[in-house]
Each structure stands twice: as structure tokens, then as C-alpha cells.
Amino acid sequence: MKPTSRVSRLYEVMDLMLDSVGDPLALKSLAASASYSSFHFDRIFRELTGFSAVEYQRKRRLRRAAHLLRHEPDVSVLRIAQDCGFPSNAAFAKAFKQQFAMSAKAWREGGWRSYMDQQVGRESDVSFFVAEPGNLDVILAPYCPPEPGSVAARIRVQPLPAIHLRYQRFFGQSGAALSIACNDFICERERRGDTAPGTPWYGVFDEDPGFTGEREYCYDFGFAGDCRPDPSLGTRTLPAGSYACLDFAGEWPRFRSMYEDWLDRQEFWRLDSTRPHIQKVERGLDGSWRGWLALPVKKR
């Protein structure tokens, strides 16, 4: 059964906005797809996300552009601006500088790294933690780069099947706050009988985590499979394809280490920005967490 609650309808509209990030934003059409008037849609959207629909889509377009500038070096700035829905290069240049405090050219030449470290800070190192509330030291600790080659040696590129997910969407939370929220969600679902201990959980982030400030975080967390209908949950299908996977057990590796120790040095693979970052986690009988991180990749 497809969820029909106010929140889940907005989830679907937001996913449509992400899929059509380069298209003109027709607020009236978006509102109609969620069964609201334009006025009520924008009000409810702001209550849920902290931003108007127009502002939210503008920020997503700019983050997608920043993502492409980093990961698609062969694509021109003008083409990226067009693909992200900006009517002219001048409009894109102005909006990009307002958002990131530098030009797109400077960003592409390495400015993204200083922005990630200085503006976003430790949150840019986010993996998708689900640590227990009483054991947050690993999340609060500063990022330490891995020994060169140590993460790359553990990565395998493999096809993953599509995953049909029931999820809760979290806005404006990251780091320890997001970890606690996800843990609470797990406990609640186990209490309700929707899932059993040991059930795999999936965290999903549709953009480069390093370029997204805490207020703008949009993170999906949930479980695969069927359970009794729940209109408070969204549904989505995580796409099949090639992913660079990093297994872990009893540790919390970070996507940043996968980028820096493996992806940024790759001559064969590059990030596929059309698919999300995924983390799978499950709790063992001894209470420890294990799972994998998965970066979507494509051949250069």
C-alpha cells in the first residue's frame, strides 16, 4: 500500500524535485501533485524542511552543481549550469558565489576542499552512524585520515540489486543528533514489531555529504521488505548498479576516507551522481554493529 499521509506525499514531491533538478520549478504543479493549494503546500513544506520550496530547490541545484564540478572534471561549467536549471552562466555564477563564497572555477580547482573543511567542518566527514546514544565518542571525535592505501585495499566494486525501502526522512540533523534519531527509530520499529533484532537498516544520502550544511541535511533511514502499512513512512527504491563497497565491523568508517584514499585517485571509476550514497548496518548478537558503505560509481 502506498503511503498517503501529508508527510509521505511531500516526500514524493521532494524526490520529484531531486529527479528534475534541471527543470523549471512549477510550484503550482508540485502543490497539485501533493493535493494542496500552492499557499498551503509552501507553508507545509517550510514547516517540514525549514525552507520554502523555491529556496529548497535552489539550494539543491547549487549543491548538485558543486557535486558535478568536483566529480565531473570533463564537463564544462556552462553545461553544468544548464543541467542544474540555471537560465544563464551569469545567473549561475552569481548564485554559486553567494552559496559557496567562491567562483565555480575556484571551486573546481580545489576550493571545494577548503569549503568542506572550514564551512561544514566535522559534519563533512559524516558517515551514517547508528551508534548507541551512550557511545557517541566515535562520532564526536575529529576526523583522522587513514593510512594511505589502507581503505583503498578494502574496497571492492560490485553490482548491488535494487532495494525497496520503507523509511523516515530526517531534516536538519547530522552527527550525534542524527545518530540518536536513527537509533530511536530502530528501537521504535522493533517495539512495534515491524522489524526483528538483526534486521538490516539502510541510510541514504542523495548528495555529496561534504557540501551540505547541517540545516540542509536531508537523510533517509529505514528498512527493506514488507510490513503492515504505515502512512508515516515513505517508500523508495534504491537503484541497482555498480557500487564501491567498504565492509566494516566494530568500527564506523567514513565516506570521506573512501573518497580521499580511493575515489580521488581512481583512473577507471568516478562517482555516479545520479544514484545515492548508501550505508547498510545491522546489529549482531553481541550488540556490535557491522555493515558496509556503498559509493555509486561508473566507468570513466
C-alpha positions as semicolon CSV with decimal commas, in nm:
position;residue;x (nm);y (nm);z (nm)
1;M;0,000;0,000;0,000
2;K;0,136;0,342;-0,091
3;P;0,155;0,586;0,200
4;T;-0,099;0,867;0,184
5;S;-0,010;1,089;0,480
6;R;0,075;1,456;0,442
7;V;0,441;1,387;0,515
8;S;0,477;1,094;0,276
9;R;0,314;1,292;-0,006
10;L;0,570;1,565;0,049
11;Y;0,848;1,304;0,041
12;E;0,733;1,205;-0,306
13;V;0,727;1,567;-0,423
14;M;1,076;1,626;-0,287
15;D;1,203;1,319;-0,470
16;L;1,045;1,454;-0,788
17;M;1,225;1,783;-0,731
18;L;1,556;1,599;-0,697
19;D;1,496;1,394;-1,011
20;S;1,409;1,707;-1,211
21;V;1,667;1,941;-1,062
22;G;1,742;2,090;-1,405
23;D;1,379;2,163;-1,493
24;P;1,184;2,482;-1,419
25;L;1,016;2,473;-1,078
26;A;0,639;2,487;-1,122
27;L;0,518;2,540;-0,766
28;K;0,153;2,505;-0,866
29;S;0,217;2,164;-1,027
30;L;0,418;2,042;-0,730
31;A;0,144;2,152;-0,493
32;A;-0,120;1,978;-0,702
33;S;0,079;1,653;-0,702
34;A;0,072;1,666;-0,321
35;S;-0,301;1,754;-0,322
36;Y;-0,251;2,104;-0,179
37;S;-0,304;2,460;-0,289
38;S;0,016;2,649;-0,368
39;F;-0,017;2,851;-0,046
40;H;-0,069;2,552;0,183
41;F;0,195;2,347;0,004
42;D;0,462;2,611;0,056
43;R;0,364;2,661;0,421
44;I;0,372;2,289;0,500
45;F;0,692;2,242;0,302
46;R;0,858;2,515;0,508
47;E;0,736;2,357;0,833
48;L;0,887;2,024;0,734
49;T;1,220;2,137;0,589
50;G;1,285;2,487;0,724
51;F;1,291;2,629;0,370
52;S;1,038;2,740;0,112
53;A;1,004;2,505;-0,185
54;V;1,172;2,759;-0,412
55;E;1,466;2,811;-0,175
56;Y;1,499;2,438;-0,115
57;Q;1,519;2,362;-0,486
58;R;1,765;2,645;-0,545
59;K;1,998;2,508;-0,278
60;R;1,968;2,157;-0,417
61;R;2,056;2,283;-0,765
62;L;2,365;2,456;-0,632
63;R;2,476;2,151;-0,433
64;R;2,427;1,932;-0,739
65;A;2,638;2,178;-0,939
66;A;2,909;2,173;-0,672
67;H;2,898;1,794;-0,676
68;L;2,938;1,781;-1,055
69;L;3,216;2,039;-1,058
70;R;3,415;1,815;-0,827
71;H;3,337;1,478;-0,978
72;E;3,288;1,555;-1,349
73;P;3,604;1,748;-1,446
74;D;3,546;1,696;-1,819
75;V;3,206;1,869;-1,820
76;S;3,215;2,245;-1,879
77;V;3,091;2,490;-1,617
78;L;2,834;2,620;-1,866
79;R;2,694;2,272;-1,925
80;I;2,672;2,205;-1,553
81;A;2,490;2,535;-1,501
82;Q;2,239;2,442;-1,770
83;D;2,193;2,087;-1,641
84;C;2,122;2,226;-1,293
85;G;1,846;2,456;-1,416
86;F;2,014;2,798;-1,437
87;P;1,898;3,014;-1,730
88;S;2,239;3,170;-1,792
89;N;2,601;3,137;-1,690
90;A;2,582;3,481;-1,526
91;A;2,287;3,376;-1,309
92;F;2,468;3,059;-1,211
93;A;2,794;3,240;-1,132
94;K;2,615;3,486;-0,901
95;A;2,413;3,220;-0,721
96;F;2,711;2,988;-0,682
97;K;2,929;3,259;-0,529
98;Q;2,652;3,357;-0,288
99;Q;2,618;2,998;-0,169
100;F;2,984;2,891;-0,157
101;A;3,176;3,221;-0,129
102;M;3,391;3,144;-0,436
103;S;3,359;3,110;-0,809
104;A;3,275;2,780;-0,977
105;K;3,623;2,784;-1,134
106;A;3,792;2,824;-0,795
107;W;3,572;2,551;-0,655
108;R;3,667;2,309;-0,930
109;E;4,036;2,386;-0,884
110;G;4,029;2,267;-0,523
111;G;3,827;2,528;-0,337
112;W;3,571;2,262;-0,251
113;R;3,818;2,112;-0,007
114;S;3,864;2,431;0,196
115;Y;3,488;2,488;0,195
116;M;3,427;2,136;0,319
117;D;3,679;2,169;0,599
118;Q;3,612;2,529;0,705
119;Q;3,242;2,581;0,643
120;V;3,095;2,240;0,705
121;G;3,371;2,116;0,933
122;R;3,343;1,781;1,106
123;E;2,996;1,724;0,964
124;S;3,157;1,686;0,621
125;D;3,313;1,364;0,749
126;V;2,974;1,217;0,821
127;S;2,914;0,856;0,756
128;F;2,568;0,741;0,851
129;F;2,621;0,639;1,211
130;V;2,373;0,448;1,420
131;A;2,580;0,431;1,738
132;E;2,405;0,392;2,070
133;P;2,322;0,721;2,249
134;G;2,561;0,633;2,529
135;N;2,851;0,562;2,293
136;L;2,894;0,870;2,077
137;D;3,268;0,920;2,119
138;V;3,341;0,784;1,772
139;I;3,106;1,039;1,616
140;L;3,230;1,335;1,817
141;A;3,598;1,257;1,756
142;P;3,776;1,472;1,493
143;Y;3,840;1,317;1,155
144;C;4,172;1,137;1,118
145;P;4,278;1,047;0,763
146;P;4,350;0,676;0,721
147;E;4,694;0,542;0,647
148;P;4,747;0,583;0,271
149;G;4,611;0,284;0,085
150;S;4,457;0,120;0,393
151;V;4,097;0,197;0,295
152;A;4,155;0,151;-0,078
153;A;4,280;-0,203;-0,015
154;R;3,945;-0,294;0,142
155;I;3,718;-0,153;-0,129
156;R;3,553;-0,378;-0,384
157;V;3,341;-0,264;-0,678
158;Q;3,039;-0,485;-0,724
159;P;2,681;-0,475;-0,853
160;L;2,411;-0,423;-0,591
161;P;2,047;-0,514;-0,654
162;A;1,763;-0,267;-0,620
163;I;1,641;-0,228;-0,262
164;H;1,280;-0,139;-0,181
165;L;1,289;0,075;0,130
166;R;1,042;0,199;0,391
167;Y;1,198;0,500;0,555
168;Q;1,180;0,801;0,781
169;R;1,322;1,124;0,643
170;F;1,529;1,343;0,875
171;F;1,587;1,713;0,812
172;G;1,838;1,948;0,967
173;Q;2,015;1,682;1,175
174;S;2,364;1,540;1,141
175;G;2,640;1,391;1,353
176;A;2,536;1,284;1,702
177;A;2,182;1,422;1,669
178;L;2,122;1,215;1,357
179;S;2,274;0,907;1,518
180;I;2,042;0,931;1,817
181;A;1,739;0,992;1,592
182;C;1,818;0,682;1,386
183;N;1,871;0,471;1,697
184;D;1,536;0,590;1,835
185;F;1,373;0,495;1,504
186;I;1,520;0,144;1,523
187;C;1,400;0,096;1,881
188;E;1,052;0,220;1,797
189;R;1,017;-0,011;1,496
190;E;1,139;-0,309;1,697
191;R;0,895;-0,223;1,975
192;R;0,607;-0,207;1,725
193;G;0,702;-0,544;1,582
194;D;0,775;-0,408;1,233
195;T;1,130;-0,542;1,245
196;A;1,319;-0,806;1,441
197;P;1,660;-0,773;1,610
198;G;1,929;-0,821;1,348
199;T;1,723;-0,659;1,071
200;P;1,943;-0,472;0,819
201;W;1,893;-0,094;0,817
202;Y;1,980;0,141;0,534
203;G;2,089;0,504;0,545
204;V;2,058;0,703;0,224
205;F;2,202;1,039;0,124
206;D;2,132;1,171;-0,226
207;E;2,409;1,434;-0,239
208;D;2,775;1,476;-0,153
209;P;2,765;1,493;0,230
210;G;3,067;1,721;0,240
211;F;2,889;2,009;0,070
212;T;2,574;2,011;0,280
213;G;2,549;2,212;0,600
214;E;2,357;2,077;0,897
215;R;2,042;2,284;0,835
216;E;2,020;2,147;0,481
217;Y;2,071;1,781;0,560
218;C;1,806;1,552;0,415
219;Y;1,868;1,191;0,515
220;D;1,655;0,880;0,469
221;F;1,681;0,589;0,711
222;G;1,477;0,271;0,704
223;F;1,446;-0,097;0,632
224;A;1,373;-0,322;0,336
225;G;1,083;-0,561;0,295
226;D;0,714;-0,560;0,373
227;C;0,542;-0,477;0,696
228;R;0,194;-0,362;0,783
229;P;0,104;-0,037;0,603
230;D;0,224;0,276;0,781
231;P;0,132;0,613;0,629
232;S;0,400;0,786;0,837
233;L;0,675;0,619;0,634
234;G;0,791;0,697;0,285
235;T;0,874;0,436;0,024
236;R;1,153;0,448;-0,232
237;T;1,359;0,212;-0,442
238;L;1,736;0,239;-0,416
239;P;1,863;0,181;-0,769
240;A;2,067;-0,119;-0,873
241;G;2,412;-0,064;-1,024
242;S;2,784;-0,064;-0,958
243;Y;2,893;0,050;-0,613
244;A;3,230;0,076;-0,442
245;C;3,170;-0,108;-0,115
246;L;3,361;-0,097;0,212
247;D;3,274;-0,363;0,472
248;F;3,308;-0,278;0,841
249;A;3,255;-0,441;1,177
250;G;3,302;-0,284;1,518
251;E;3,409;0,048;1,363
252;W;3,249;0,345;1,188
253;P;3,438;0,419;0,865
254;R;3,358;0,741;0,682
255;F;3,268;0,811;0,325
256;R;3,532;1,081;0,326
257;S;3,806;0,822;0,364
258;M;3,665;0,632;0,065
259;Y;3,673;0,950;-0,141
260;E;4,023;1,055;-0,043
261;D;4,201;0,721;-0,023
262;W;4,035;0,558;-0,323
263;L;3,797;0,757;-0,544
264;D;4,009;1,071;-0,588
265;R;4,298;0,853;-0,705
266;Q;4,095;0,645;-0,948
267;E;4,166;0,633;-1,321
268;F;3,894;0,380;-1,400
269;W;3,597;0,474;-1,178
270;R;3,426;0,801;-1,094
271;L;3,126;0,889;-0,881
272;D;2,782;0,846;-1,039
273;S;2,584;1,146;-0,917
274;T;2,253;1,002;-1,038
275;R;2,245;0,746;-0,755
276;P;2,265;0,786;-0,377
277;H;2,528;0,706;-0,116
278;I;2,409;0,406;0,086
279;Q;2,503;0,256;0,420
280;K;2,381;-0,082;0,540
281;V;2,404;-0,159;0,912
282;E;2,289;-0,449;1,127
283;R;2,336;-0,535;1,491
284;G;2,497;-0,869;1,575
285;L;2,401;-1,097;1,862
286;D;2,674;-0,938;2,073
287;G;2,523;-0,592;2,017
288;S;2,802;-0,468;1,789
289;W;2,730;-0,308;1,452
290;R;2,851;-0,427;1,115
291;G;2,766;-0,349;0,755
292;W;2,901;-0,165;0,453
293;L;2,929;0,176;0,291
294;A;2,849;0,198;-0,079
295;L;2,951;0,476;-0,319
296;P;2,773;0,475;-0,657
297;V;3,034;0,461;-0,934
298;K;3,055;0,447;-1,312
299;K;3,338;0,393;-1,557
300;R;3,528;0,698;-1,672
